């Protein structure tokens, strides 16, 4: 009996050996689903709010005038601080929900400049110019990614201009009798103010180039002669002042761009350049000036 049992055990071990020595069954990786591809366009959070304080060292140059009297002003951005008469007031805001954006900014600035005029009867001029603008836009993102965005927008830009121009002589005693004979005053003052709203369309975009550093750009055009009507300028011909009709216009152009730094989760900063051109001539007001200079902005985002 023991002999039969031993033979049975030996046969069982011999027949089971291939199974015991074969190890686990190999895993067929061809049946595994491939991992989903990593998307380049990761959608940002649905809501974003940004509040900023822009610092635009904009030089002012071009022709400006009130009541038909036009003068040229040229204050480069590196001389702006010497000509500022008040601290500029600035603010910007940007709100995005999904692909829709509402954003805008504004600035109020006062500058003063003096000039020497050619001639004898009027040799000096003082110009004090108050300028302000506020713009607001509604935009839609055609590209809405964390690494890149591109939007088209439309809105309006309000512009305010107040000018005081004073023309006078340098006190040359030799011209007193001549002035009296010609009936010319020793000093002429011109002042006035105006404001207008321009429709604006434009585009803007941003691309992340390295970690927390992005490249941004924006451009728009406005006016479209919406406020153009009639315009005039005053010129002296001999002893008389002549009113001359000129072409009326209402256009504005703006471009800006630079680098944006996400300093921390809540704070961001921008460093770039901004250019705003006006071509406005309506009634007796002329504003064919350029605001051009470096642009620095810091703010918080939520």
mmCIF file of C-alpha atoms in Angstrom:
data_model
loop_
_atom_site.group_PDB
_atom_site.id
_atom_site.type_symbol
_atom_site.label_atom_id
_atom_site.label_comp_id
_atom_site.label_asym_id
_atom_site.label_seq_id
_atom_site.Cartn_x
_atom_site.Cartn_y
_atom_site.Cartn_z
ATOM 1 C CA UNK A 1 0.000 0.000 0.000
ATOM 2 C CA UNK A 2 2.832 2.397 0.864
ATOM 3 C CA UNK A 3 4.417 1.616 -2.477
ATOM 4 C CA UNK A 4 1.252 2.729 -4.311
ATOM 5 C CA UNK A 5 1.029 5.966 -2.300
ATOM 6 C CA UNK A 6 4.687 6.811 -2.967
ATOM 7 C CA UNK A 7 4.281 6.226 -6.666
ATOM 8 C CA UNK A 8 1.177 8.486 -6.676
ATOM 9 C CA UNK A 9 3.001 11.343 -4.907
ATOM 10 C CA UNK A 10 5.983 11.088 -7.291
ATOM 11 C CA UNK A 11 3.677 11.214 -10.294
ATOM 12 C CA UNK A 12 1.776 14.213 -8.878
ATOM 13 C CA UNK A 13 4.996 16.187 -8.248
ATOM 14 C CA UNK A 14 6.351 15.347 -11.698
ATOM 15 C CA UNK A 15 3.176 16.450 -13.456
ATOM 16 C CA UNK A 16 2.927 19.692 -11.407
ATOM 17 C CA UNK A 17 6.535 20.769 -11.957
ATOM 18 C CA UNK A 18 5.949 22.676 -15.232
ATOM 19 C CA UNK A 19 3.196 24.686 -13.590
ATOM 20 C CA UNK A 20 5.235 25.473 -10.461
ATOM 21 C CA UNK A 21 8.363 26.451 -12.406
ATOM 22 C CA UNK A 22 6.612 28.497 -15.109
ATOM 23 C CA UNK A 23 6.005 31.561 -12.832
ATOM 24 C CA UNK A 24 3.248 34.146 -13.355
ATOM 25 C CA UNK A 25 1.580 34.551 -16.696
ATOM 26 C CA UNK A 26 3.134 37.471 -18.728
ATOM 27 C CA UNK A 27 1.021 40.719 -18.830
ATOM 28 C CA UNK A 28 -0.137 41.753 -22.279
ATOM 29 C CA UNK A 29 0.557 45.509 -22.407
ATOM 30 C CA UNK A 30 -1.071 45.793 -25.814
ATOM 31 C CA UNK A 31 -4.459 45.579 -24.131
ATOM 32 C CA UNK A 32 -3.751 48.634 -21.856
ATOM 33 C CA UNK A 33 -5.333 51.973 -22.897
ATOM 34 C CA UNK A 34 -2.721 54.635 -23.722
ATOM 35 C CA UNK A 35 -2.487 57.572 -21.240
ATOM 36 C CA UNK A 36 -4.400 60.691 -22.287
ATOM 37 C CA UNK A 37 -2.200 63.266 -24.066
ATOM 38 C CA UNK A 38 -1.145 66.328 -22.074
ATOM 39 C CA UNK A 39 -3.111 69.338 -23.386
ATOM 40 C CA UNK A 40 -1.073 72.430 -24.263
ATOM 41 C CA UNK A 41 -4.136 74.618 -23.697
ATOM 42 C CA UNK A 42 -5.068 74.304 -20.051
ATOM 43 C CA UNK A 43 -8.173 76.376 -19.323
ATOM 44 C CA UNK A 44 -7.599 78.985 -16.585
ATOM 45 C CA UNK A 45 -9.921 79.452 -13.626
ATOM 46 C CA UNK A 46 -13.380 80.689 -14.688
ATOM 47 C CA UNK A 47 -13.175 83.993 -12.747
ATOM 48 C CA UNK A 48 -10.260 86.412 -12.527
ATOM 49 C CA UNK A 49 -10.154 89.981 -11.153
ATOM 50 C CA UNK A 50 -7.125 92.247 -11.573
ATOM 51 C CA UNK A 51 -6.688 95.732 -10.108
ATOM 52 C CA UNK A 52 -3.667 97.774 -11.131
ATOM 53 C CA UNK A 53 -1.972 101.117 -10.628
ATOM 54 C CA UNK A 54 -0.322 102.125 -13.915
ATOM 55 C CA UNK A 55 2.605 104.494 -14.093
ATOM 56 C CA UNK A 56 2.860 105.949 -17.573
ATOM 57 C CA UNK A 57 5.781 108.341 -18.085
ATOM 58 C CA UNK A 58 4.218 109.667 -21.257
ATOM 59 C CA UNK A 59 5.843 112.504 -23.105
ATOM 60 C CA UNK A 60 3.452 114.945 -24.746
ATOM 61 C CA UNK A 61 4.082 116.412 -28.189
ATOM 62 C CA UNK A 62 2.059 117.887 -31.035
ATOM 63 C CA UNK A 63 -0.362 120.719 -31.743
ATOM 64 C CA UNK A 64 -2.976 121.744 -29.224
ATOM 65 C CA UNK A 65 -5.267 124.744 -29.178
ATOM 66 C CA UNK A 66 -8.345 126.381 -27.730
ATOM 67 C CA UNK A 67 -10.721 128.870 -29.358
ATOM 68 C CA UNK A 68 -8.858 128.579 -32.646
ATOM 69 C CA UNK A 69 -5.440 129.546 -31.254
ATOM 70 C CA UNK A 70 -3.061 126.626 -31.881
ATOM 71 C CA UNK A 71 0.342 126.150 -30.295
ATOM 72 C CA UNK A 72 2.920 123.373 -30.372
ATOM 73 C CA UNK A 73 3.968 121.578 -27.212
ATOM 74 C CA UNK A 74 6.887 119.164 -26.886
ATOM 75 C CA UNK A 75 7.587 117.602 -23.491
ATOM 76 C CA UNK A 76 9.585 114.361 -23.780
ATOM 77 C CA UNK A 77 9.014 111.602 -21.229
ATOM 78 C CA UNK A 78 12.421 112.145 -19.607
ATOM 79 C CA UNK A 79 11.425 115.774 -18.896
ATOM 80 C CA UNK A 80 7.878 114.997 -17.825
ATOM 81 C CA UNK A 81 8.520 115.164 -14.089
ATOM 82 C CA UNK A 82 9.855 118.714 -14.432
ATOM 83 C CA UNK A 83 6.701 119.858 -16.229
ATOM 84 C CA UNK A 84 4.102 118.088 -14.103
ATOM 85 C CA UNK A 85 2.084 120.539 -12.034
ATOM 86 C CA UNK A 86 0.105 117.880 -10.131
ATOM 87 C CA UNK A 87 0.515 114.221 -9.266
ATOM 88 C CA UNK A 88 -1.197 112.145 -12.004
ATOM 89 C CA UNK A 89 -4.278 110.124 -11.052
ATOM 90 C CA UNK A 90 -4.299 106.605 -12.532
ATOM 91 C CA UNK A 91 -6.208 103.322 -12.125
ATOM 92 C CA UNK A 92 -6.915 100.140 -14.115
ATOM 93 C CA UNK A 93 -9.294 97.188 -13.679
ATOM 94 C CA UNK A 94 -9.723 93.884 -15.521
ATOM 95 C CA UNK A 95 -12.483 91.336 -14.852
ATOM 96 C CA UNK A 96 -12.814 88.038 -16.743
ATOM 97 C CA UNK A 97 -15.520 85.376 -16.490
ATOM 98 C CA UNK A 98 -14.992 82.343 -18.708
ATOM 99 C CA UNK A 99 -14.161 83.904 -22.095
ATOM 100 C CA UNK A 100 -15.805 87.306 -21.484
ATOM 101 C CA UNK A 101 -13.762 90.286 -20.319
ATOM 102 C CA UNK A 102 -14.562 93.748 -18.987
ATOM 103 C CA UNK A 103 -11.564 96.023 -18.572
ATOM 104 C CA UNK A 104 -10.480 99.635 -18.677
ATOM 105 C CA UNK A 105 -8.172 102.282 -17.284
ATOM 106 C CA UNK A 106 -7.879 106.028 -16.866
ATOM 107 C CA UNK A 107 -5.417 108.850 -16.302
ATOM 108 C CA UNK A 108 -5.544 112.528 -15.366
ATOM 109 C CA UNK A 109 -2.459 114.676 -15.883
ATOM 110 C CA UNK A 110 -1.521 118.373 -15.831
ATOM 111 C CA UNK A 111 1.586 119.762 -17.490
ATOM 112 C CA UNK A 112 2.949 123.255 -18.024
ATOM 113 C CA UNK A 113 5.493 124.526 -20.527
ATOM 114 C CA UNK A 114 7.026 127.789 -21.658
ATOM 115 C CA UNK A 115 8.300 128.762 -25.083
ATOM 116 C CA UNK A 116 10.133 131.625 -26.750
ATOM 117 C CA UNK A 117 8.343 133.008 -29.792
ATOM 118 C CA UNK A 118 9.971 134.542 -32.852
ATOM 119 C CA UNK A 119 9.204 138.220 -33.313
ATOM 120 C CA UNK A 120 9.185 141.426 -31.305
ATOM 121 C CA UNK A 121 5.602 142.117 -30.239
ATOM 122 C CA UNK A 122 5.058 138.733 -28.578
ATOM 123 C CA UNK A 123 8.197 137.010 -27.409
ATOM 124 C CA UNK A 124 7.048 134.485 -24.785
ATOM 125 C CA UNK A 125 4.251 131.971 -24.294
ATOM 126 C CA UNK A 126 3.078 129.908 -21.350
ATOM 127 C CA UNK A 127 0.940 126.824 -21.868
ATOM 128 C CA UNK A 128 -0.901 124.939 -19.125
ATOM 129 C CA UNK A 129 -2.596 121.793 -20.357
ATOM 130 C CA UNK A 130 -4.921 119.457 -18.464
ATOM 131 C CA UNK A 131 -5.550 116.147 -20.169
ATOM 132 C CA UNK A 132 -7.493 113.096 -19.090
ATOM 133 C CA UNK A 133 -8.881 109.955 -20.597
ATOM 134 C CA UNK A 134 -10.960 107.036 -19.372
ATOM 135 C CA UNK A 135 -11.631 103.963 -21.466
ATOM 136 C CA UNK A 136 -13.754 100.853 -20.961
ATOM 137 C CA UNK A 137 -14.108 97.761 -23.137
ATOM 138 C CA UNK A 138 -16.015 94.504 -23.475
ATOM 139 C CA UNK A 139 -13.949 91.683 -24.937
ATOM 140 C CA UNK A 140 -14.245 88.031 -25.896
ATOM 141 C CA UNK A 141 -11.354 85.563 -25.811
ATOM 142 C CA UNK A 142 -10.904 83.610 -29.015
ATOM 143 C CA UNK A 143 -7.992 81.802 -27.324
ATOM 144 C CA UNK A 144 -8.522 81.107 -23.634
ATOM 145 C CA UNK A 145 -5.540 79.158 -22.296
ATOM 146 C CA UNK A 146 -3.332 79.438 -19.267
ATOM 147 C CA UNK A 147 -0.241 79.804 -21.478
ATOM 148 C CA UNK A 148 -1.771 82.046 -24.147
ATOM 149 C CA UNK A 149 -4.806 84.237 -24.738
ATOM 150 C CA UNK A 150 -6.136 86.404 -27.566
ATOM 151 C CA UNK A 151 -9.151 88.722 -27.386
ATOM 152 C CA UNK A 152 -11.148 91.038 -29.602
ATOM 153 C CA UNK A 153 -12.826 93.967 -27.870
ATOM 154 C CA UNK A 154 -14.975 97.034 -28.415
ATOM 155 C CA UNK A 155 -15.833 99.974 -26.218
ATOM 156 C CA UNK A 156 -15.380 103.701 -25.802
ATOM 157 C CA UNK A 157 -12.711 106.218 -24.820
ATOM 158 C CA UNK A 158 -13.589 109.506 -23.123
ATOM 159 C CA UNK A 159 -11.089 112.315 -23.560
ATOM 160 C CA UNK A 160 -11.001 115.641 -21.723
ATOM 161 C CA UNK A 161 -8.806 118.599 -22.607
ATOM 162 C CA UNK A 162 -8.423 121.939 -20.866
ATOM 163 C CA UNK A 163 -5.907 124.478 -22.138
ATOM 164 C CA UNK A 164 -4.678 127.879 -20.983
ATOM 165 C CA UNK A 165 -2.413 129.737 -23.395
ATOM 166 C CA UNK A 166 -0.846 133.073 -22.486
ATOM 167 C CA UNK A 167 1.167 135.108 -25.028
ATOM 168 C CA UNK A 168 3.067 138.201 -23.884
ATOM 169 C CA UNK A 169 6.133 140.330 -24.583
ATOM 170 C CA UNK A 170 9.352 140.437 -22.587
ATOM 171 C CA UNK A 171 8.899 144.046 -21.474
ATOM 172 C CA UNK A 172 10.951 145.727 -24.204
ATOM 173 C CA UNK A 173 10.460 149.462 -23.564
ATOM 174 C CA UNK A 174 11.133 150.303 -27.224
ATOM 175 C CA UNK A 175 7.813 148.785 -28.284
ATOM 176 C CA UNK A 176 5.510 150.649 -25.894
ATOM 177 C CA UNK A 177 4.680 153.439 -28.358
ATOM 178 C CA UNK A 178 4.340 151.013 -31.258
ATOM 179 C CA UNK A 179 1.902 148.858 -29.284
ATOM 180 C CA UNK A 180 -0.101 151.933 -28.353
ATOM 181 C CA UNK A 181 -0.330 153.066 -31.982
ATOM 182 C CA UNK A 182 -1.333 149.601 -33.227
ATOM 183 C CA UNK A 183 -3.725 148.970 -30.357
ATOM 184 C CA UNK A 184 -2.069 145.694 -29.369
ATOM 185 C CA UNK A 185 -2.315 144.571 -25.776
ATOM 186 C CA UNK A 186 0.803 143.468 -23.946
ATOM 187 C CA UNK A 187 -0.723 140.105 -23.096
ATOM 188 C CA UNK A 188 -3.226 137.803 -24.769
ATOM 189 C CA UNK A 189 -4.928 134.959 -22.880
ATOM 190 C CA UNK A 190 -6.824 132.070 -24.395
ATOM 191 C CA UNK A 191 -8.517 129.309 -22.422
ATOM 192 C CA UNK A 192 -11.189 126.692 -22.839
ATOM 193 C CA UNK A 193 -12.061 123.058 -22.321
ATOM 194 C CA UNK A 194 -13.811 120.262 -24.151
ATOM 195 C CA UNK A 195 -14.566 116.561 -23.837
ATOM 196 C CA UNK A 196 -15.680 113.858 -26.254
ATOM 197 C CA UNK A 197 -16.337 110.124 -26.470
ATOM 198 C CA UNK A 198 -14.896 107.947 -29.228
ATOM 199 C CA UNK A 199 -16.038 104.443 -30.201
ATOM 200 C CA UNK A 200 -13.061 102.051 -30.097
ATOM 201 C CA UNK A 201 -12.283 98.557 -31.413
ATOM 202 C CA UNK A 202 -9.116 96.553 -30.897
ATOM 203 C CA UNK A 203 -7.339 93.330 -30.008
ATOM 204 C CA UNK A 204 -4.974 92.141 -27.298
ATOM 205 C CA UNK A 205 -3.073 88.999 -26.418
ATOM 206 C CA UNK A 206 -0.595 87.413 -24.032
ATOM 207 C CA UNK A 207 1.842 84.492 -24.348
ATOM 208 C CA UNK A 208 3.766 82.865 -21.504
ATOM 209 C CA UNK A 209 7.419 82.649 -22.552
ATOM 210 C CA UNK A 210 9.070 81.292 -19.394
ATOM 211 C CA UNK A 211 7.564 80.208 -16.075
ATOM 212 C CA UNK A 212 6.009 83.363 -14.570
ATOM 213 C CA UNK A 213 7.061 85.709 -17.423
ATOM 214 C CA UNK A 214 4.677 86.579 -20.273
ATOM 215 C CA UNK A 215 4.785 88.765 -23.352
ATOM 216 C CA UNK A 216 1.718 90.992 -23.840
ATOM 217 C CA UNK A 217 0.546 93.346 -26.607
ATOM 218 C CA UNK A 218 -2.534 95.474 -27.312
ATOM 219 C CA UNK A 219 -3.696 97.804 -30.053
ATOM 220 C CA UNK A 220 -6.859 99.755 -30.882
ATOM 221 C CA UNK A 221 -8.271 102.412 -33.155
ATOM 222 C CA UNK A 222 -11.088 104.813 -32.329
ATOM 223 C CA UNK A 223 -12.957 107.921 -33.326
ATOM 224 C CA UNK A 224 -13.944 107.114 -36.900
ATOM 225 C CA UNK A 225 -14.843 110.823 -37.273
ATOM 226 C CA UNK A 226 -17.794 110.301 -34.938
ATOM 227 C CA UNK A 227 -17.432 113.799 -33.445
ATOM 228 C CA UNK A 228 -16.178 115.659 -36.509
ATOM 229 C CA UNK A 229 -18.318 118.594 -37.598
ATOM 230 C CA UNK A 230 -16.592 121.882 -38.384
ATOM 231 C CA UNK A 231 -13.334 123.420 -37.235
ATOM 232 C CA UNK A 232 -11.509 126.710 -37.431
ATOM 233 C CA UNK A 233 -8.213 128.354 -36.499
ATOM 234 C CA UNK A 234 -7.264 131.983 -35.898
ATOM 235 C CA UNK A 235 -4.392 133.645 -37.733
ATOM 236 C CA UNK A 236 -3.033 137.157 -37.716
ATOM 237 C CA UNK A 237 -2.881 138.982 -41.016
ATOM 238 C CA UNK A 238 -1.338 142.374 -40.509
ATOM 239 C CA UNK A 239 -3.290 144.149 -37.789
ATOM 240 C CA UNK A 240 -6.359 141.899 -37.971
ATOM 241 C CA UNK A 241 -7.234 138.434 -36.695
ATOM 242 C CA UNK A 242 -8.600 136.166 -39.418
ATOM 243 C CA UNK A 243 -10.746 133.108 -38.766
ATOM 244 C CA UNK A 244 -9.906 130.305 -41.201
ATOM 245 C CA UNK A 245 -11.941 127.125 -41.698
ATOM 246 C CA UNK A 246 -9.948 123.880 -41.521
ATOM 247 C CA UNK A 247 -10.759 120.208 -41.914
ATOM 248 C CA UNK A 248 -12.463 118.633 -38.921
ATOM 249 C CA UNK A 249 -11.284 115.216 -37.731
ATOM 250 C CA UNK A 250 -11.760 112.738 -34.892
ATOM 251 C CA UNK A 251 -9.430 109.703 -34.767
ATOM 252 C CA UNK A 252 -7.287 108.038 -32.148
ATOM 253 C CA UNK A 253 -4.768 105.190 -32.246
ATOM 254 C CA UNK A 254 -3.103 103.244 -29.444
ATOM 255 C CA UNK A 255 -0.512 100.461 -29.185
ATOM 256 C CA UNK A 256 1.274 99.039 -26.161
ATOM 257 C CA UNK A 257 3.262 95.979 -25.201
ATOM 258 C CA UNK A 258 5.987 94.552 -23.000
ATOM 259 C CA UNK A 259 6.646 91.940 -20.339
ATOM 260 C CA UNK A 260 4.396 90.804 -17.507
ATOM 261 C CA UNK A 261 5.739 89.192 -14.325
ATOM 262 C CA UNK A 262 3.599 87.119 -11.967
ATOM 263 C CA UNK A 263 5.618 88.034 -8.875
ATOM 264 C CA UNK A 264 3.558 85.816 -6.558
ATOM 265 C CA UNK A 265 0.154 84.216 -6.479
ATOM 266 C CA UNK A 266 -1.515 87.557 -5.764
ATOM 267 C CA UNK A 267 0.854 90.192 -7.204
ATOM 268 C CA UNK A 268 1.823 90.979 -10.788
ATOM 269 C CA UNK A 269 3.776 93.691 -12.600
ATOM 270 C CA UNK A 270 4.177 94.955 -16.158
ATOM 271 C CA UNK A 271 7.073 96.716 -17.853
ATOM 272 C CA UNK A 272 6.659 98.017 -21.394
ATOM 273 C CA UNK A 273 5.931 100.922 -23.722
ATOM 274 C CA UNK A 274 2.693 102.721 -24.575
ATOM 275 C CA UNK A 275 1.762 105.077 -27.417
ATOM 276 C CA UNK A 276 -1.499 106.999 -27.867
ATOM 277 C CA UNK A 277 -2.101 109.310 -30.818
ATOM 278 C CA UNK A 278 -4.952 111.827 -31.144
ATOM 279 C CA UNK A 279 -6.110 113.508 -34.339
ATOM 280 C CA UNK A 280 -8.962 115.690 -33.114
ATOM 281 C CA UNK A 281 -10.034 119.023 -34.575
ATOM 282 C CA UNK A 282 -13.562 120.221 -33.887
ATOM 283 C CA UNK A 283 -14.983 123.670 -33.311
ATOM 284 C CA UNK A 284 -12.116 125.791 -32.001
ATOM 285 C CA UNK A 285 -10.390 122.897 -30.225
ATOM 286 C CA UNK A 286 -7.344 121.125 -31.583
ATOM 287 C CA UNK A 287 -5.721 118.052 -30.080
ATOM 288 C CA UNK A 288 -3.227 116.524 -32.488
ATOM 289 C CA UNK A 289 -0.908 115.230 -29.822
ATOM 290 C CA UNK A 290 0.999 112.065 -28.990
ATOM 291 C CA UNK A 291 1.357 110.457 -25.563
ATOM 292 C CA UNK A 292 4.444 108.280 -25.806
ATOM 293 C CA UNK A 293 6.711 106.713 -23.206
ATOM 294 C CA UNK A 294 7.642 103.812 -20.890
ATOM 295 C CA UNK A 295 4.841 102.073 -19.041
ATOM 296 C CA UNK A 296 5.102 100.440 -15.598
ATOM 297 C CA UNK A 297 2.197 98.878 -13.733
ATOM 298 C CA UNK A 298 1.758 96.853 -10.577
ATOM 299 C CA UNK A 299 -1.333 95.262 -9.143
ATOM 300 C CA UNK A 300 -3.124 92.409 -7.439
ATOM 301 C CA UNK A 301 -5.204 89.583 -8.862
ATOM 302 C CA UNK A 302 -7.925 87.468 -7.249
#
